Each structure stands twice: as C-alpha cells, then as structure tokens.
Short mmCIF file of C-alpha atoms (C1' of nucleotides) in Angstrom, two decimals:
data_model
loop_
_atom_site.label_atom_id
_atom_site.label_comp_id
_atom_site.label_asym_id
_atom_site.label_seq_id
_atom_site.Cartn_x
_atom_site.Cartn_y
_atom_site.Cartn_z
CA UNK A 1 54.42 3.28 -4.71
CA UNK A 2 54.21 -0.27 -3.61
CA UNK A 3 50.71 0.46 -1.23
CA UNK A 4 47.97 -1.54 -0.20
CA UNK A 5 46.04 -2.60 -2.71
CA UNK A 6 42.17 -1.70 -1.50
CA UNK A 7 40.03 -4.56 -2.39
CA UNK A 8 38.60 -2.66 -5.53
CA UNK A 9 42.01 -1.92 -7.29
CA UNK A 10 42.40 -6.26 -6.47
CA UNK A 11 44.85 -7.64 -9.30
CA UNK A 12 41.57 -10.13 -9.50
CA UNK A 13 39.44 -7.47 -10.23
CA UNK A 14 41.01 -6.12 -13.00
CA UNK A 15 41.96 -9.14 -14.28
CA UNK A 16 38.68 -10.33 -14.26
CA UNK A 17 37.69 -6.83 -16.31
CA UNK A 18 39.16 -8.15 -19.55
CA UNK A 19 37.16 -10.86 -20.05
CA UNK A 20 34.25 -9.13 -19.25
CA UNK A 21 34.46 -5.90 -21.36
CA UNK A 22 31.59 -6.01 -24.00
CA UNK A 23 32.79 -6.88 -27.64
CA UNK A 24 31.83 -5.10 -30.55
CA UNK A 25 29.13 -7.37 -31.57
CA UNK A 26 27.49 -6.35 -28.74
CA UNK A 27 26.91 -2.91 -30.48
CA UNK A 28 26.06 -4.22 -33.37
CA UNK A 29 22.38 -3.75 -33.11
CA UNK A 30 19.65 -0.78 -33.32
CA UNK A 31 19.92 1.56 -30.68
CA UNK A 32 16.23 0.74 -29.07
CA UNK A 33 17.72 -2.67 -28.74
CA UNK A 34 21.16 -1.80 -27.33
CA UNK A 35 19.50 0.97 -24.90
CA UNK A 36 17.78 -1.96 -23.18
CA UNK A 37 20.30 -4.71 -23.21
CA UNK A 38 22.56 -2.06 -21.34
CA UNK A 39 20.41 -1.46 -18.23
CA UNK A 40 22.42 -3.19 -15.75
CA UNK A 41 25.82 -2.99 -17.03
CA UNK A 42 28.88 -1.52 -15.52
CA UNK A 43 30.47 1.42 -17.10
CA UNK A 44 33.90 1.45 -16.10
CA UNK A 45 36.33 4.14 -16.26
CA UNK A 46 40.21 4.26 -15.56
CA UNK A 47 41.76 7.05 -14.36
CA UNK A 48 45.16 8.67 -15.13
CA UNK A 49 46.89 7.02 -11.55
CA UNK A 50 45.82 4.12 -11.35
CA UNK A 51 42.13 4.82 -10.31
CA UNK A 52 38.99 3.06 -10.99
CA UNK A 53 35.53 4.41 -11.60
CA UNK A 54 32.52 2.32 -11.81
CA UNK A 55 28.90 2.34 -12.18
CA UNK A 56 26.09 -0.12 -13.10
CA UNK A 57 23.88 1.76 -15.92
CA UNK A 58 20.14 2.56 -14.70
CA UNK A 59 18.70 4.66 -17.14
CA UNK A 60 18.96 5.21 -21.13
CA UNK A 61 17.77 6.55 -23.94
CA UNK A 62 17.71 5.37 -27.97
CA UNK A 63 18.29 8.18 -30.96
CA UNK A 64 17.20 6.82 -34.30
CA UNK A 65 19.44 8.70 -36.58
CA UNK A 66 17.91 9.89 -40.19
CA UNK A 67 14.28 10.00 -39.31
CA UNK A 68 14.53 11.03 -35.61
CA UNK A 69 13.87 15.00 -35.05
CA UNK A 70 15.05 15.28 -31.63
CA UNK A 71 18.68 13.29 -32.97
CA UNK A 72 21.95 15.10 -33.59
CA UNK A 73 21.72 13.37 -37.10
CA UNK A 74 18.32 13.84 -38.21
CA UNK A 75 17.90 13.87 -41.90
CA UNK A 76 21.66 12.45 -41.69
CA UNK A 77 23.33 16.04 -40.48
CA UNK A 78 27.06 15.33 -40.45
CA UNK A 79 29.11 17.79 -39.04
CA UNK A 80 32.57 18.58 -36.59
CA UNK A 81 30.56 17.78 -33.77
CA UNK A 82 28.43 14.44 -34.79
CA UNK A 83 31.29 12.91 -36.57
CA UNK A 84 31.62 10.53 -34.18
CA UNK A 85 27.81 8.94 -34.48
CA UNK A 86 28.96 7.87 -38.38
CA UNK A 87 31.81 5.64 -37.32
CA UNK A 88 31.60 2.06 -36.03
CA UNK A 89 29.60 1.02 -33.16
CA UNK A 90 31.40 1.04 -30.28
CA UNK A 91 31.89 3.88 -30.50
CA UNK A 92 31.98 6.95 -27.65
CA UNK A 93 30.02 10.26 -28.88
CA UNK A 94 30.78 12.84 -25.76
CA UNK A 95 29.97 16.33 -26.44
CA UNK A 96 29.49 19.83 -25.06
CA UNK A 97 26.29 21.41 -24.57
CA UNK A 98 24.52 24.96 -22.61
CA UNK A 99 27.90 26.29 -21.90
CA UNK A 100 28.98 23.90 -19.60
CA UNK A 101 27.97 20.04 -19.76
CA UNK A 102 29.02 16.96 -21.28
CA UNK A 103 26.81 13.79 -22.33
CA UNK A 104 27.88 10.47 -23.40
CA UNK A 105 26.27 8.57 -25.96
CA UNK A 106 27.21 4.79 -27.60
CA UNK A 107 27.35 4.72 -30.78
CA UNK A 108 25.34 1.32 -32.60
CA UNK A 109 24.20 -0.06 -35.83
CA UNK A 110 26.54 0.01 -38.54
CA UNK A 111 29.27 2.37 -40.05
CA UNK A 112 27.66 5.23 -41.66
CA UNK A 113 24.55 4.78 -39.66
CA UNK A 114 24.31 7.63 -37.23
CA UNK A 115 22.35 5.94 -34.18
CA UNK A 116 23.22 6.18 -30.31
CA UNK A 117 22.22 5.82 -27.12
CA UNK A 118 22.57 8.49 -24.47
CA UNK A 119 23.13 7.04 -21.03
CA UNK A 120 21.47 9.30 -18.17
CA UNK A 121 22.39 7.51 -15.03
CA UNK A 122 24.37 5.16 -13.21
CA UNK A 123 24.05 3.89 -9.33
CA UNK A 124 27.63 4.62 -8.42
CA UNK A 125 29.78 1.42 -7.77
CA UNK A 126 33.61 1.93 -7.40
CA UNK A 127 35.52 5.29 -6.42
CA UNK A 128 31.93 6.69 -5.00
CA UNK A 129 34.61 9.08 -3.06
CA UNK A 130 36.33 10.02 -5.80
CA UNK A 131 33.09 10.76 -7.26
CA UNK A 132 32.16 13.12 -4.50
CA UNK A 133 35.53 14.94 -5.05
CA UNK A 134 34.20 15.55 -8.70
CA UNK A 135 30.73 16.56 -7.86
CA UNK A 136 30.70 17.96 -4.49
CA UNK A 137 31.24 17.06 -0.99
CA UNK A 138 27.67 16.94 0.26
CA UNK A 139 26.19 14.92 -2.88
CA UNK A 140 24.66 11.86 -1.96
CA UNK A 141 24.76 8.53 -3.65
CA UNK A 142 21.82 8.99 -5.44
CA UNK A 143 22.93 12.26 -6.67
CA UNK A 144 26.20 11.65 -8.05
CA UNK A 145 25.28 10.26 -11.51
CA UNK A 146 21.50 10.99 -11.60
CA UNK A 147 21.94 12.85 -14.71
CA UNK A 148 23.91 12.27 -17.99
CA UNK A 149 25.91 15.39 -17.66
CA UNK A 150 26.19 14.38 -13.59
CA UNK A 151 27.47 11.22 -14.94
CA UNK A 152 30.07 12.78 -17.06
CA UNK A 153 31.35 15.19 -14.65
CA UNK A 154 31.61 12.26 -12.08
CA UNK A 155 33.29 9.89 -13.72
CA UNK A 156 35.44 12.53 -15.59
CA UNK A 157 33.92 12.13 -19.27
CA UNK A 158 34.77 15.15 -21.72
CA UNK A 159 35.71 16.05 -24.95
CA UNK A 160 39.14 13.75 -24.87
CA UNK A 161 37.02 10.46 -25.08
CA UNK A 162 35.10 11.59 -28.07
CA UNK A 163 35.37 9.20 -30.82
CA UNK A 164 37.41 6.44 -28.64
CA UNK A 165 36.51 2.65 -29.19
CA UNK A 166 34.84 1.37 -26.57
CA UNK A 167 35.98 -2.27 -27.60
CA UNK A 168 39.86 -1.32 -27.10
CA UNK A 169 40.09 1.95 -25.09
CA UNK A 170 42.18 1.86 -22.07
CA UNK A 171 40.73 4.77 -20.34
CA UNK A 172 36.29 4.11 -20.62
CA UNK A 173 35.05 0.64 -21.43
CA UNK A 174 31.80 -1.27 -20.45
CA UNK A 175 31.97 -4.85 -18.56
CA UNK A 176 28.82 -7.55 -18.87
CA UNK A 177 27.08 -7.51 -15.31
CA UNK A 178 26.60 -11.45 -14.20
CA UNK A 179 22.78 -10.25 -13.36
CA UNK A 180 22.31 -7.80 -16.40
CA UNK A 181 19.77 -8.64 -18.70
CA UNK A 182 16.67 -7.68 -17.18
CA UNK A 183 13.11 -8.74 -17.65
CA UNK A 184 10.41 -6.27 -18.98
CA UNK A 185 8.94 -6.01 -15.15
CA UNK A 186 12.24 -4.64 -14.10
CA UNK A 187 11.96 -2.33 -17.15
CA UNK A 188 10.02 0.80 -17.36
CA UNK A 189 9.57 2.82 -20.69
CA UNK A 190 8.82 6.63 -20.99
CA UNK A 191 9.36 9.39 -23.37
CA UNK A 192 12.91 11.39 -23.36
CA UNK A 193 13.62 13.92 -21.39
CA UNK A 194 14.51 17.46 -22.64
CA UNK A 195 13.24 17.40 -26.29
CA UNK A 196 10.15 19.20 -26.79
CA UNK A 197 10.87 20.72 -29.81
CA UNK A 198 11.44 17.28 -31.88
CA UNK A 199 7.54 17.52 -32.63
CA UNK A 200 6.08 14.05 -33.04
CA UNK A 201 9.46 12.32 -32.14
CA UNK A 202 9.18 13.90 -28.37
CA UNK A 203 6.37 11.74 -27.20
CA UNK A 204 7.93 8.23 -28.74
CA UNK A 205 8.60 5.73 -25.81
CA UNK A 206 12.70 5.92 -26.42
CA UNK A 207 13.59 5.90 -22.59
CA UNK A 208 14.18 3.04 -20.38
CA UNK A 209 14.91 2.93 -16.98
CA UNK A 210 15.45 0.30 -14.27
CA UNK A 211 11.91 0.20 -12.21
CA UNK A 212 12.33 1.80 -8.77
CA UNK A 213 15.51 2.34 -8.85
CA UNK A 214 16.72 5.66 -7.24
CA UNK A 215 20.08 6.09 -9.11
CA UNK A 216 17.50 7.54 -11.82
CA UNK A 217 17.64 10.87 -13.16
CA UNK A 218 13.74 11.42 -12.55
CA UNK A 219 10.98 8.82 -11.50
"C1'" DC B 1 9.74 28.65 -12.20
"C1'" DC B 2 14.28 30.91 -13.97
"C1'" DC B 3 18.78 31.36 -15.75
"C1'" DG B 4 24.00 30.61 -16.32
"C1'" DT B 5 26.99 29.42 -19.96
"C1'" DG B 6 29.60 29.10 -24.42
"C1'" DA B 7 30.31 25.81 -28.30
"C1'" DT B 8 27.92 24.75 -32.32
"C1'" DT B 9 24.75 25.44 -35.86
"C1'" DT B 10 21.97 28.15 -38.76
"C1'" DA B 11 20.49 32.40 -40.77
"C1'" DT B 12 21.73 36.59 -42.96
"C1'" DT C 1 29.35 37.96 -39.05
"C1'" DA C 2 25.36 37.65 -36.09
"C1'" DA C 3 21.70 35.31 -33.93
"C1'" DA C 4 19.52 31.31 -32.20
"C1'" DT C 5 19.79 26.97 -30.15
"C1'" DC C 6 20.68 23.59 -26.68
"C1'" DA C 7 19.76 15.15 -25.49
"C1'" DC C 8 21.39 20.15 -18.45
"C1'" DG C 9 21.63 21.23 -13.57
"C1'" DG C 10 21.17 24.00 -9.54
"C1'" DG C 11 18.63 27.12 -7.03
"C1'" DG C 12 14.09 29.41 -5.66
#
DNA sequence: CCCGTGATTTAT
DNA sequence: TAAATCACGGGG
C-alpha cells in the first residue's frame, strides 16, 4: 500500500482512459467495417490488484452472421455458447475451444444480429512482464499476443468476460489510439485463418492486418 | 507435419 | 448417449 506509482499505473493515465474508451456507437456498424476501424486501437485490460494490461490491436478478422459458413451463427444458430453474438454491440463474445483456448470476439451491428469480429493479435503495450508471467518466461515481444488464443491467455481473457459490455465494463474495455485510423497502404487484406471447411466463405478477404507489422499472428 | 485437449454441438 | 467437431498453439 501507498507505493510508487510506475509511470504506467500514472493517476494521468488512467484518468485520461475514460475519455478515451470507445462508445457504443462505435460498434454500431457491420463487422467488415468495425474489423478495420479497430486496427490500431488499444485493448485495455484491468486486473484484479490494481494492474494494467495493454495492447494496440494489429490484426482482425470480420464474421458475417446468417449467411457466413465459417461463423458461430451461420443460418442464425443460437445456442448456450453464441448467446452472446445476439446481444448489443459492444459486446465481448470469449469462448472455449480444442480443449484448451480462449478467443475474443466484439460483438457489432445491431441487437439480434449475430456479427463479430475476432481479434488475433496485439503488439504488447503495458504490463509486457506481466504478460510474460502468463505466457512464459522466454516469450518474446512478438510472441506474446501473436495469436487470438495467445492474446487471451496473456492478457487473462476467459470465460468470466463473456457477455460483458465493453462500453461500461470495469475489468476489459477498448481506448481510441490518437494515430488509429489507418490508411488502406497501412492495411493488408487476406483470407481467415483456420476455416477450411466454411466452403466458399474460406477464401472471402475477411482478415486485416497492419502491413509489416510483426505483432501479427502470421505474415 | 502431428497431436493434445475437453467443451460444445450434432447425430443416433 | 455417443461421436464428431473445433475462428489454436507448440513441437518436430
């Protein structure tokens, strides 16, 4: 009690979070759309203790609901697990998957409308230690969160944040980067990664990633 | 390339 | 109830 403050935990800092954390309108679009506007932001996460977690987003990827085979709600499947893709956007879907991973999707559109977008990798920016202790002790930068399951286990995203508000939530919210907002040189645009069997949906240009950069979770 | 791993979904 | 699936990651 009563330490140092380090210059990340600054009183400014923080402060300064609140007026930056995105609002809800900034969700309130398709999920091709949101997936690029959020190349370059920080997701920010707060930690039981006082600790903060932060990276700038590199790397995402759109799922179009209803139509799109390789979604969790293609032909608008509904069940325990996707619940969370129905409600409003803003909205954190986090689940389980191959025994032993997390990923963590935003929820957009509108209420009822099942899209998301997956993020797959941040360049690490605050607690990259703490990070380390999650991952491992020889991980380097690049490795930490060059993965959306690496990201999850990193920054301490499971099944507890499912369904929270993004807007409101005290524990994982996003903040507006002042440089964010990339041009389409900066941009590149690929298939996803990791769904072969959504037929004609697996070769659709859904990914974007920040050109170059080696936070990514492949070239 | 292979395979761990177990919740979730889908098929009987 | 049983079987198949899986928006991954680490190790050859």
């Amino acid at each position: 009690m009563f330490g140092i403050l380090t210059a990340g935990d600054s009183t400014l800092t923080r402060r300064a979070s609140k007026t930056r954390r995105l609002s809800r309108r900034f969700y309130q679009t398709d999920a091709a759309s949101l997936a690029q506007k959020l190349l370059g932001q920080f997701l920010v996460r707060q930690l039981p203790g006082g600790i903060r977690l932060s990276g700038r987003i590199v790397e995402t990827e759109a799922y179009l609901g209803e139509p799109d085979q390789a979604s969790h709600a293609f032909g608008l499947r509904r069940t325990a697990r996707n619940e969370a893709m129905y409600a409003k956007p803003g909205t954190a879907y986090v689940y389980f998957t191959y025994g032993m991973h997390f990923c963590f999707n935003i929820v957009c559109g509108k209420v009822n409308e099942p899209l998301a977008v997956l993020i797959r990798a941040l360049e690490p920016i605050e607690g990259v230690e703490r990070m380390r202790e999650q991952r491992g002790p020889r991980i380097p930068d690049t490795g930490l969160c060059s993965g959306p399951a690496k990201l999850c286990q990193a920054l301490q995203i499971d099944r507890d944040l499912n369904g929270i508000d993004l807007v409101s939530d005290k524990r994982l919210w996003l903040e507006r980067a002042p440089n964010a907002g990339l041009d389409d040189e900066h941009i590149l645009n690929t298939p996803r990664i990791g769904i072969d069997y959504a037929g004609s949906w697996a070769k659709k240009p859904l990914r974007w990633l920040i050109r170059g950069n080696p936070h990514v979770s492949r070239g």
